[in-house]
Amino acid sequence: MRKYINIALGFIIIALAFWLVNVMGILNKKPEKAPVKIVKTVFVEKVENGTIPITISANGNLVAKNKIEIFSEVQGVLQPSSKEFRPGNSYRKGEVILKMNSEEHYANLQAQKSNLYNSITSIMPDIRLDYPEEYEKWEQYLRDFDFDKPTPKLPEISSEKEKFFISGRNIYTTFYNVKNMEVRLTKYTIRAPYDGILTDAMVNPGSLIRSGQKLGEFINPKVYEMEVAVNAKYIDLLQKGNSVKVTSRDTNQSWDGKIVRVNGRVDQTSQTVKAYIQVEGKDLKEGIYLEAHLVAKAEKNAFEMERKLLVNNESVYVFKDSIIDLVKVDPVYFTDKTVVLKGLEDGTSVLSRSVPGAYPGMKVSIYGSNPRK
């Protein structure tokens, strides 16, 4: 009997233990909370269609519009001058930039002048006898002849006989040899063709300069040109005289320019057209890198927004009735950061910032309003 009682008590104790475990689990179990639905906040802006100027951006370096490379046409030793032949020196129009020793050539010129004077003097007796009516003008020519001044033009010929007589005495040949040497004498002195600055100098005083040798570069620092490459599809939009805004990324300065030329040939490799922009203004230097913004045309009834908000290059998210939806649009022009598009009605609320994980039908709230659950 005692054995059966012990077995019964064992079962009772085990059952009581299971009951206590279940009771404690129920007491410690926390009530489940209802899931909270998170509504994202979005930023929107109202669409206001209008006329958007289509601006084409292009880059290039400035080059002086008036620029010459100085070459020597004669040979001689470079002489020192009051203003050194050095880069950075400025010159007024007509001022001497450099001068070469021309003593030898000058002596030869004087010898040729003497030959001309002697040749005319030798024919004076024949002119007095054969052409007495022409004698006075030739005599006056000899009186006016000055070896230190440019050779005067020969007297006008009155008849064919006089012309043949003068030509037969080799007067014309000697005269034009003298004029040729006078022109060549001027090449020993190089003068500034306009107000400008020397940007390169390749010789020093005392150097022997040879014919055809490059001596330096001279520019007008007031007017510059900028060559830019523009996509060929905009060639019909580029017109001579169009205004251009030119900016520097380094200094944040800007200047006004205009298109002065448009190349009529398309580069086969890059499919671009060369346009040339004339720029004038302070702080411009040859060689600086600038960015040009060309106003090609104006797109009517269009809207501009950030390019990153465009989905698959064809749609944008709009807000309506507490949800966002994907609407197809017509992009007409892209820049690095923005896109000009059509197809949105005025007053449409379009997302102005990206929403991670966005999808059509997603519930959202506008920034500044109460979230709708």
Short mmCIF file of N, CA and C in Angstrom, two decimals, residues 140-292:
data_model
loop_
_atom_site.label_atom_id
_atom_site.label_comp_id
_atom_site.label_asym_id
_atom_site.label_seq_id
_atom_site.Cartn_x
_atom_site.Cartn_y
_atom_site.Cartn_z
N GLN A 140 65.65 119.43 -112.28
CA GLN A 140 65.02 119.64 -110.97
C GLN A 140 65.09 118.38 -110.13
N TYR A 141 64.97 117.21 -110.77
CA TYR A 141 65.05 115.92 -110.04
C TYR A 141 66.42 115.77 -109.39
N LEU A 142 67.47 116.13 -110.10
CA LEU A 142 68.82 116.05 -109.54
C LEU A 142 69.01 117.03 -108.39
N ARG A 143 68.39 118.21 -108.52
CA ARG A 143 68.51 119.19 -107.43
C ARG A 143 67.83 118.67 -106.16
N ASP A 144 66.70 117.97 -106.32
CA ASP A 144 65.94 117.47 -105.15
C ASP A 144 66.48 116.17 -104.59
N PHE A 145 67.42 115.58 -105.27
CA PHE A 145 67.95 114.28 -104.86
C PHE A 145 68.75 114.44 -103.57
N ASP A 146 68.36 113.73 -102.51
CA ASP A 146 69.03 113.79 -101.22
C ASP A 146 69.40 112.36 -100.80
N PHE A 147 70.69 112.14 -100.58
CA PHE A 147 71.17 110.80 -100.25
C PHE A 147 70.69 110.33 -98.88
N ASP A 148 70.28 111.25 -98.02
CA ASP A 148 69.84 110.88 -96.66
C ASP A 148 68.34 110.72 -96.55
N LYS A 149 67.64 110.88 -97.67
CA LYS A 149 66.19 110.74 -97.68
C LYS A 149 65.79 109.66 -98.67
N PRO A 150 64.56 109.14 -98.57
CA PRO A 150 64.11 108.15 -99.55
C PRO A 150 64.21 108.70 -100.97
N THR A 151 64.56 107.85 -101.89
CA THR A 151 64.74 108.26 -103.29
C THR A 151 63.41 108.70 -103.88
N PRO A 152 63.35 109.91 -104.46
CA PRO A 152 62.08 110.39 -105.03
C PRO A 152 61.73 109.63 -106.30
N LYS A 153 60.46 109.64 -106.61
CA LYS A 153 59.97 108.99 -107.82
C LYS A 153 60.54 109.66 -109.06
N LEU A 154 60.85 108.89 -110.09
CA LEU A 154 61.40 109.45 -111.33
C LEU A 154 60.38 110.37 -111.99
N PRO A 155 60.85 111.38 -112.73
CA PRO A 155 59.93 112.28 -113.43
C PRO A 155 59.04 111.51 -114.41
N GLU A 156 57.85 112.02 -114.61
CA GLU A 156 56.92 111.38 -115.53
C GLU A 156 57.42 111.50 -116.96
N ILE A 157 57.25 110.42 -117.69
CA ILE A 157 57.70 110.38 -119.10
C ILE A 157 56.62 110.99 -119.99
N SER A 158 57.07 111.85 -120.91
CA SER A 158 56.11 112.56 -121.77
C SER A 158 55.87 111.89 -123.10
N SER A 159 56.81 111.05 -123.55
CA SER A 159 56.67 110.43 -124.88
C SER A 159 57.32 109.06 -124.87
N GLU A 160 56.97 108.27 -125.91
CA GLU A 160 57.55 106.95 -126.05
C GLU A 160 59.05 107.04 -126.33
N LYS A 161 59.44 108.04 -127.12
CA LYS A 161 60.87 108.20 -127.45
C LYS A 161 61.69 108.47 -126.19
N GLU A 162 61.17 109.32 -125.31
CA GLU A 162 61.88 109.61 -124.06
C GLU A 162 61.94 108.35 -123.18
N LYS A 163 60.84 107.57 -123.18
CA LYS A 163 60.80 106.35 -122.38
C LYS A 163 61.87 105.36 -122.84
N PHE A 164 61.96 105.18 -124.18
CA PHE A 164 62.96 104.25 -124.71
C PHE A 164 64.37 104.74 -124.41
N PHE A 165 64.56 106.05 -124.48
CA PHE A 165 65.88 106.62 -124.22
C PHE A 165 66.30 106.37 -122.76
N ILE A 166 65.39 106.62 -121.82
CA ILE A 166 65.71 106.43 -120.40
C ILE A 166 65.93 104.97 -120.08
N SER A 167 65.08 104.10 -120.65
CA SER A 167 65.21 102.67 -120.41
C SER A 167 66.51 102.13 -120.98
N GLY A 168 66.90 102.62 -122.13
CA GLY A 168 68.14 102.15 -122.76
C GLY A 168 69.38 102.52 -121.98
N ARG A 169 69.30 103.53 -121.16
CA ARG A 169 70.45 103.93 -120.33
C ARG A 169 70.42 103.25 -118.94
N ASN A 170 69.54 102.28 -118.77
CA ASN A 170 69.47 101.46 -117.54
C ASN A 170 69.05 102.27 -116.31
N ILE A 171 68.32 103.37 -116.53
CA ILE A 171 67.89 104.21 -115.41
C ILE A 171 66.83 103.51 -114.56
N TYR A 172 65.87 102.85 -115.22
CA TYR A 172 64.78 102.18 -114.49
C TYR A 172 65.31 101.05 -113.61
N THR A 173 66.22 100.25 -114.17
CA THR A 173 66.77 99.13 -113.41
C THR A 173 67.48 99.62 -112.16
N THR A 174 68.31 100.64 -112.32
CA THR A 174 69.05 101.18 -111.18
C THR A 174 68.10 101.78 -110.14
N PHE A 175 67.07 102.49 -110.60
CA PHE A 175 66.11 103.12 -109.70
C PHE A 175 65.39 102.06 -108.84
N TYR A 176 64.90 100.99 -109.46
CA TYR A 176 64.15 99.98 -108.70
C TYR A 176 65.06 99.13 -107.81
N ASN A 177 66.32 99.00 -108.18
CA ASN A 177 67.26 98.36 -107.27
C ASN A 177 67.43 99.19 -106.00
N VAL A 178 67.49 100.51 -106.18
CA VAL A 178 67.60 101.40 -105.03
C VAL A 178 66.35 101.30 -104.15
N LYS A 179 65.16 101.32 -104.75
CA LYS A 179 63.93 101.25 -103.98
C LYS A 179 63.82 99.91 -103.23
N ASN A 180 64.27 98.82 -103.88
CA ASN A 180 64.26 97.51 -103.22
C ASN A 180 65.16 97.51 -101.99
N MET A 181 66.31 98.13 -102.11
CA MET A 181 67.24 98.17 -100.97
C MET A 181 66.71 99.08 -99.87
N GLU A 182 65.98 100.13 -100.22
CA GLU A 182 65.37 100.99 -99.20
C GLU A 182 64.30 100.24 -98.42
N VAL A 183 63.51 99.45 -99.12
CA VAL A 183 62.49 98.65 -98.43
C VAL A 183 63.16 97.63 -97.51
N ARG A 184 64.23 97.02 -98.00
CA ARG A 184 64.93 96.02 -97.19
C ARG A 184 65.59 96.67 -95.97
N LEU A 185 66.01 97.91 -96.09
CA LEU A 185 66.63 98.60 -94.96
C LEU A 185 65.64 98.75 -93.81
N THR A 186 64.36 98.96 -94.12
CA THR A 186 63.35 99.12 -93.06
C THR A 186 63.15 97.82 -92.27
N LYS A 187 63.52 96.67 -92.85
CA LYS A 187 63.33 95.38 -92.17
C LYS A 187 64.36 95.15 -91.06
N TYR A 188 65.38 96.01 -90.98
CA TYR A 188 66.34 95.90 -89.90
C TYR A 188 65.77 96.47 -88.60
N THR A 189 64.68 97.20 -88.71
CA THR A 189 64.00 97.75 -87.54
C THR A 189 62.58 97.21 -87.52
N ILE A 190 62.19 96.55 -86.44
CA ILE A 190 60.85 95.99 -86.30
C ILE A 190 60.07 96.84 -85.30
N ARG A 191 58.93 97.35 -85.75
CA ARG A 191 58.10 98.22 -84.93
C ARG A 191 56.79 97.52 -84.56
N ALA A 192 56.18 97.97 -83.48
CA ALA A 192 54.91 97.38 -83.02
C ALA A 192 53.78 97.73 -83.98
N PRO A 193 53.06 96.74 -84.49
CA PRO A 193 51.95 97.03 -85.42
C PRO A 193 50.72 97.59 -84.72
N TYR A 194 50.65 97.42 -83.40
CA TYR A 194 49.53 97.93 -82.59
C TYR A 194 49.98 97.95 -81.14
N ASP A 195 49.19 98.57 -80.29
CA ASP A 195 49.50 98.57 -78.86
C ASP A 195 49.45 97.14 -78.35
N GLY A 196 50.51 96.71 -77.68
CA GLY A 196 50.50 95.33 -77.23
C GLY A 196 51.64 95.03 -76.28
N ILE A 197 51.85 93.73 -76.06
CA ILE A 197 52.84 93.27 -75.09
C ILE A 197 53.61 92.11 -75.70
N LEU A 198 54.88 92.04 -75.37
CA LEU A 198 55.74 90.97 -75.85
C LEU A 198 55.56 89.76 -74.92
N THR A 199 55.17 88.63 -75.46
CA THR A 199 54.93 87.44 -74.64
C THR A 199 56.05 86.41 -74.74
N ASP A 200 56.91 86.57 -75.73
CA ASP A 200 58.02 85.63 -75.88
C ASP A 200 59.17 86.33 -76.57
N ALA A 201 60.38 86.14 -76.07
CA ALA A 201 61.59 86.71 -76.66
C ALA A 201 62.65 85.63 -76.71
N MET A 202 63.20 85.40 -77.89
CA MET A 202 64.09 84.26 -78.08
C MET A 202 65.53 84.67 -78.42
N VAL A 203 65.84 85.97 -78.41
CA VAL A 203 67.19 86.45 -78.72
C VAL A 203 67.59 87.52 -77.70
N ASN A 204 68.88 87.74 -77.59
CA ASN A 204 69.42 88.75 -76.69
C ASN A 204 70.27 89.75 -77.48
N PRO A 205 70.45 90.96 -76.97
CA PRO A 205 71.32 91.93 -77.64
C PRO A 205 72.71 91.36 -77.86
N GLY A 206 73.25 91.58 -79.06
CA GLY A 206 74.55 91.04 -79.43
C GLY A 206 74.46 89.73 -80.18
N SER A 207 73.27 89.09 -80.21
CA SER A 207 73.11 87.83 -80.93
C SER A 207 73.06 88.07 -82.42
N LEU A 208 73.63 87.15 -83.17
CA LEU A 208 73.54 87.22 -84.62
C LEU A 208 72.21 86.64 -85.06
N ILE A 209 71.42 87.45 -85.71
CA ILE A 209 70.10 87.03 -86.18
C ILE A 209 70.19 86.67 -87.65
N ARG A 210 69.64 85.53 -88.01
CA ARG A 210 69.67 85.07 -89.40
C ARG A 210 68.29 85.24 -90.03
N SER A 211 68.32 85.34 -91.34
CA SER A 211 67.06 85.50 -92.07
C SER A 211 66.16 84.28 -91.85
N GLY A 212 64.89 84.52 -91.50
CA GLY A 212 63.94 83.44 -91.26
C GLY A 212 63.91 82.96 -89.83
N GLN A 213 64.73 83.52 -88.97
CA GLN A 213 64.78 83.10 -87.57
C GLN A 213 63.63 83.70 -86.79
N LYS A 214 62.99 82.87 -85.93
CA LYS A 214 61.92 83.37 -85.07
C LYS A 214 62.53 84.13 -83.90
N LEU A 215 61.98 85.33 -83.63
CA LEU A 215 62.52 86.18 -82.60
C LEU A 215 61.62 86.26 -81.36
N GLY A 216 60.32 86.11 -81.52
CA GLY A 216 59.42 86.19 -80.37
C GLY A 216 57.98 86.25 -80.79
N GLU A 217 57.10 86.59 -79.83
CA GLU A 217 55.66 86.72 -80.09
C GLU A 217 55.16 88.01 -79.48
N PHE A 218 54.20 88.62 -80.17
CA PHE A 218 53.66 89.91 -79.75
C PHE A 218 52.14 89.84 -79.86
N ILE A 219 51.42 90.26 -78.80
CA ILE A 219 49.96 90.16 -78.80
C ILE A 219 49.33 91.48 -78.36
N ASN A 220 48.05 91.61 -78.70
CA ASN A 220 47.21 92.68 -78.16
C ASN A 220 46.47 92.10 -76.96
N PRO A 221 46.75 92.57 -75.72
CA PRO A 221 46.18 91.95 -74.53
C PRO A 221 44.76 92.41 -74.19
N LYS A 222 44.08 93.05 -75.12
CA LYS A 222 42.75 93.58 -74.83
C LYS A 222 41.63 92.71 -75.39
N VAL A 223 41.88 92.05 -76.51
CA VAL A 223 40.83 91.28 -77.17
C VAL A 223 41.31 89.84 -77.33
N TYR A 224 40.46 88.90 -76.89
CA TYR A 224 40.82 87.48 -76.95
C TYR A 224 39.72 86.69 -77.67
N GLU A 225 40.12 85.53 -78.12
CA GLU A 225 39.18 84.58 -78.71
C GLU A 225 39.30 83.24 -78.01
N MET A 226 38.16 82.56 -77.94
CA MET A 226 38.10 81.26 -77.28
C MET A 226 37.47 80.26 -78.24
N GLU A 227 38.18 79.18 -78.52
CA GLU A 227 37.67 78.15 -79.41
C GLU A 227 37.02 77.05 -78.59
N VAL A 228 35.76 76.74 -78.89
CA VAL A 228 35.04 75.69 -78.16
C VAL A 228 34.45 74.71 -79.16
N ALA A 229 34.31 73.47 -78.72
CA ALA A 229 33.71 72.41 -79.54
C ALA A 229 32.28 72.17 -79.07
N VAL A 230 31.33 72.31 -79.98
CA VAL A 230 29.91 72.16 -79.65
C VAL A 230 29.34 70.98 -80.44
N ASN A 231 28.48 70.20 -79.80
CA ASN A 231 27.87 69.06 -80.46
C ASN A 231 27.21 69.48 -81.77
N ALA A 232 27.40 68.65 -82.79
CA ALA A 232 26.93 69.00 -84.14
C ALA A 232 25.41 69.17 -84.21
N LYS A 233 24.67 68.57 -83.28
CA LYS A 233 23.21 68.68 -83.35
C LYS A 233 22.72 70.09 -83.02
N TYR A 234 23.62 70.93 -82.45
CA TYR A 234 23.24 72.31 -82.14
C TYR A 234 23.77 73.31 -83.17
N ILE A 235 24.27 72.81 -84.30
CA ILE A 235 24.88 73.71 -85.27
C ILE A 235 23.89 74.73 -85.82
N ASP A 236 22.61 74.33 -85.93
CA ASP A 236 21.62 75.28 -86.45
C ASP A 236 21.21 76.31 -85.41
N LEU A 237 21.60 76.09 -84.16
CA LEU A 237 21.24 77.03 -83.09
C LEU A 237 22.34 78.07 -82.86
N LEU A 238 23.55 77.78 -83.32
CA LEU A 238 24.67 78.70 -83.13
C LEU A 238 24.66 79.77 -84.21
N GLN A 239 24.46 81.00 -83.80
CA GLN A 239 24.39 82.10 -84.74
C GLN A 239 25.46 83.13 -84.40
N LYS A 240 26.05 83.68 -85.44
CA LYS A 240 27.05 84.74 -85.25
C LYS A 240 26.41 85.93 -84.56
N GLY A 241 27.05 86.42 -83.51
CA GLY A 241 26.52 87.55 -82.75
C GLY A 241 25.79 87.15 -81.48
N ASN A 242 25.51 85.85 -81.29
CA ASN A 242 24.84 85.40 -80.06
C ASN A 242 25.70 85.72 -78.83
N SER A 243 25.04 86.12 -77.76
CA SER A 243 25.77 86.46 -76.53
C SER A 243 26.18 85.19 -75.79
N VAL A 244 27.31 85.26 -75.10
CA VAL A 244 27.87 84.13 -74.39
C VAL A 244 28.36 84.61 -73.02
N LYS A 245 28.11 83.81 -72.00
CA LYS A 245 28.64 84.09 -70.67
C LYS A 245 29.85 83.20 -70.44
N VAL A 246 30.98 83.83 -70.15
CA VAL A 246 32.23 83.10 -69.95
C VAL A 246 32.63 83.22 -68.49
N THR A 247 32.93 82.10 -67.85
CA THR A 247 33.25 82.09 -66.43
C THR A 247 34.55 81.34 -66.17
N SER A 248 35.16 81.66 -65.02
CA SER A 248 36.37 80.98 -64.57
C SER A 248 36.04 80.24 -63.28
N ARG A 249 36.29 78.94 -63.26
CA ARG A 249 36.01 78.15 -62.06
C ARG A 249 37.00 78.46 -60.94
N ASP A 250 38.19 78.90 -61.32
CA ASP A 250 39.23 79.17 -60.31
C ASP A 250 38.96 80.45 -59.54
N THR A 251 38.53 81.50 -60.24
CA THR A 251 38.35 82.80 -59.59
C THR A 251 36.89 83.20 -59.44
N ASN A 252 35.97 82.40 -60.02
CA ASN A 252 34.53 82.71 -59.98
C ASN A 252 34.20 84.04 -60.65
N GLN A 253 35.06 84.49 -61.55
CA GLN A 253 34.78 85.70 -62.31
C GLN A 253 34.03 85.34 -63.59
N SER A 254 33.34 86.31 -64.15
CA SER A 254 32.60 86.09 -65.39
C SER A 254 32.75 87.29 -66.31
N TRP A 255 32.66 87.02 -67.60
CA TRP A 255 32.78 88.05 -68.62
C TRP A 255 31.72 87.81 -69.69
N ASP A 256 31.37 88.88 -70.40
CA ASP A 256 30.42 88.78 -71.51
C ASP A 256 31.18 88.64 -72.82
N GLY A 257 30.75 87.70 -73.64
CA GLY A 257 31.37 87.50 -74.94
C GLY A 257 30.31 87.33 -76.01
N LYS A 258 30.76 87.12 -77.23
CA LYS A 258 29.82 86.88 -78.33
C LYS A 258 30.47 85.97 -79.36
N ILE A 259 29.63 85.25 -80.07
CA ILE A 259 30.11 84.35 -81.11
C ILE A 259 30.47 85.18 -82.34
N VAL A 260 31.71 85.07 -82.80
CA VAL A 260 32.15 85.85 -83.96
C VAL A 260 32.29 84.98 -85.21
N ARG A 261 32.49 83.66 -85.01
CA ARG A 261 32.60 82.75 -86.16
C ARG A 261 32.11 81.37 -85.76
N VAL A 262 31.57 80.65 -86.74
CA VAL A 262 31.18 79.25 -86.55
C VAL A 262 31.70 78.46 -87.74
N ASN A 263 32.51 77.46 -87.46
CA ASN A 263 33.08 76.66 -88.54
C ASN A 263 31.98 75.88 -89.26
N GLY A 264 32.08 75.82 -90.55
CA GLY A 264 31.07 75.11 -91.34
C GLY A 264 31.34 73.63 -91.49
N ARG A 265 32.45 73.14 -90.93
CA ARG A 265 32.80 71.73 -91.06
C ARG A 265 32.63 71.01 -89.73
N VAL A 266 32.08 69.79 -89.80
CA VAL A 266 31.88 68.97 -88.61
C VAL A 266 33.07 68.01 -88.48
N ASP A 267 33.65 67.95 -87.29
CA ASP A 267 34.75 67.03 -87.03
C ASP A 267 34.21 65.60 -87.09
N GLN A 268 34.76 64.78 -87.98
CA GLN A 268 34.23 63.43 -88.19
C GLN A 268 34.45 62.53 -86.98
N THR A 269 35.51 62.77 -86.23
CA THR A 269 35.82 61.90 -85.08
C THR A 269 34.91 62.19 -83.90
N SER A 270 34.81 63.46 -83.53
CA SER A 270 34.04 63.84 -82.33
C SER A 270 32.63 64.32 -82.64
N GLN A 271 32.30 64.50 -83.92
CA GLN A 271 30.99 65.02 -84.32
C GLN A 271 30.67 66.35 -83.61
N THR A 272 31.65 67.23 -83.62
CA THR A 272 31.49 68.55 -83.01
C THR A 272 31.81 69.63 -84.03
N VAL A 273 31.36 70.83 -83.72
CA VAL A 273 31.61 72.00 -84.58
C VAL A 273 32.38 73.03 -83.76
N LYS A 274 33.35 73.65 -84.37
CA LYS A 274 34.15 74.67 -83.69
C LYS A 274 33.43 76.02 -83.76
N ALA A 275 33.24 76.62 -82.59
CA ALA A 275 32.68 77.98 -82.51
C ALA A 275 33.73 78.87 -81.85
N TYR A 276 33.79 80.12 -82.29
CA TYR A 276 34.82 81.04 -81.80
C TYR A 276 34.14 82.21 -81.10
N ILE A 277 34.53 82.42 -79.84
CA ILE A 277 33.91 83.42 -78.98
C ILE A 277 34.91 84.54 -78.71
N GLN A 278 34.49 85.76 -78.94
CA GLN A 278 35.34 86.92 -78.66
C GLN A 278 35.02 87.46 -77.28
N VAL A 279 36.07 87.68 -76.47
CA VAL A 279 35.91 88.12 -75.09
C VAL A 279 36.83 89.30 -74.83
N GLU A 280 36.32 90.30 -74.14
CA GLU A 280 37.11 91.45 -73.72
C GLU A 280 36.82 91.71 -72.26
N GLY A 281 37.83 92.16 -71.52
CA GLY A 281 37.59 92.48 -70.12
C GLY A 281 38.86 92.46 -69.30
N LYS A 282 38.70 92.88 -68.07
CA LYS A 282 39.82 92.96 -67.14
C LYS A 282 40.19 91.56 -66.63
N ASP A 283 41.46 91.39 -66.28
CA ASP A 283 42.00 90.17 -65.68
C ASP A 283 42.04 88.98 -66.64
N LEU A 284 41.84 89.22 -67.92
CA LEU A 284 41.95 88.14 -68.90
C LEU A 284 43.40 88.01 -69.35
N LYS A 285 43.88 86.79 -69.47
CA LYS A 285 45.23 86.51 -69.92
C LYS A 285 45.20 85.39 -70.94
N GLU A 286 46.13 85.45 -71.87
CA GLU A 286 46.19 84.40 -72.88
C GLU A 286 46.53 83.07 -72.22
N GLY A 287 45.80 82.03 -72.61
CA GLY A 287 46.08 80.69 -72.12
C GLY A 287 45.22 80.23 -70.97
N ILE A 288 44.47 81.14 -70.30
CA ILE A 288 43.67 80.70 -69.16
C ILE A 288 42.49 79.86 -69.64
N TYR A 289 42.08 78.92 -68.79
CA TYR A 289 41.02 77.97 -69.12
C TYR A 289 39.69 78.50 -68.61
N LEU A 290 38.72 78.63 -69.51
CA LEU A 290 37.42 79.18 -69.16
C LEU A 290 36.30 78.27 -69.63
N GLU A 291 35.13 78.51 -69.05
CA GLU A 291 33.93 77.76 -69.43
C GLU A 291 32.92 78.73 -70.04
N ALA A 292 32.43 78.40 -71.20
CA ALA A 292 31.47 79.25 -71.91
C ALA A 292 30.08 78.64 -71.84
#
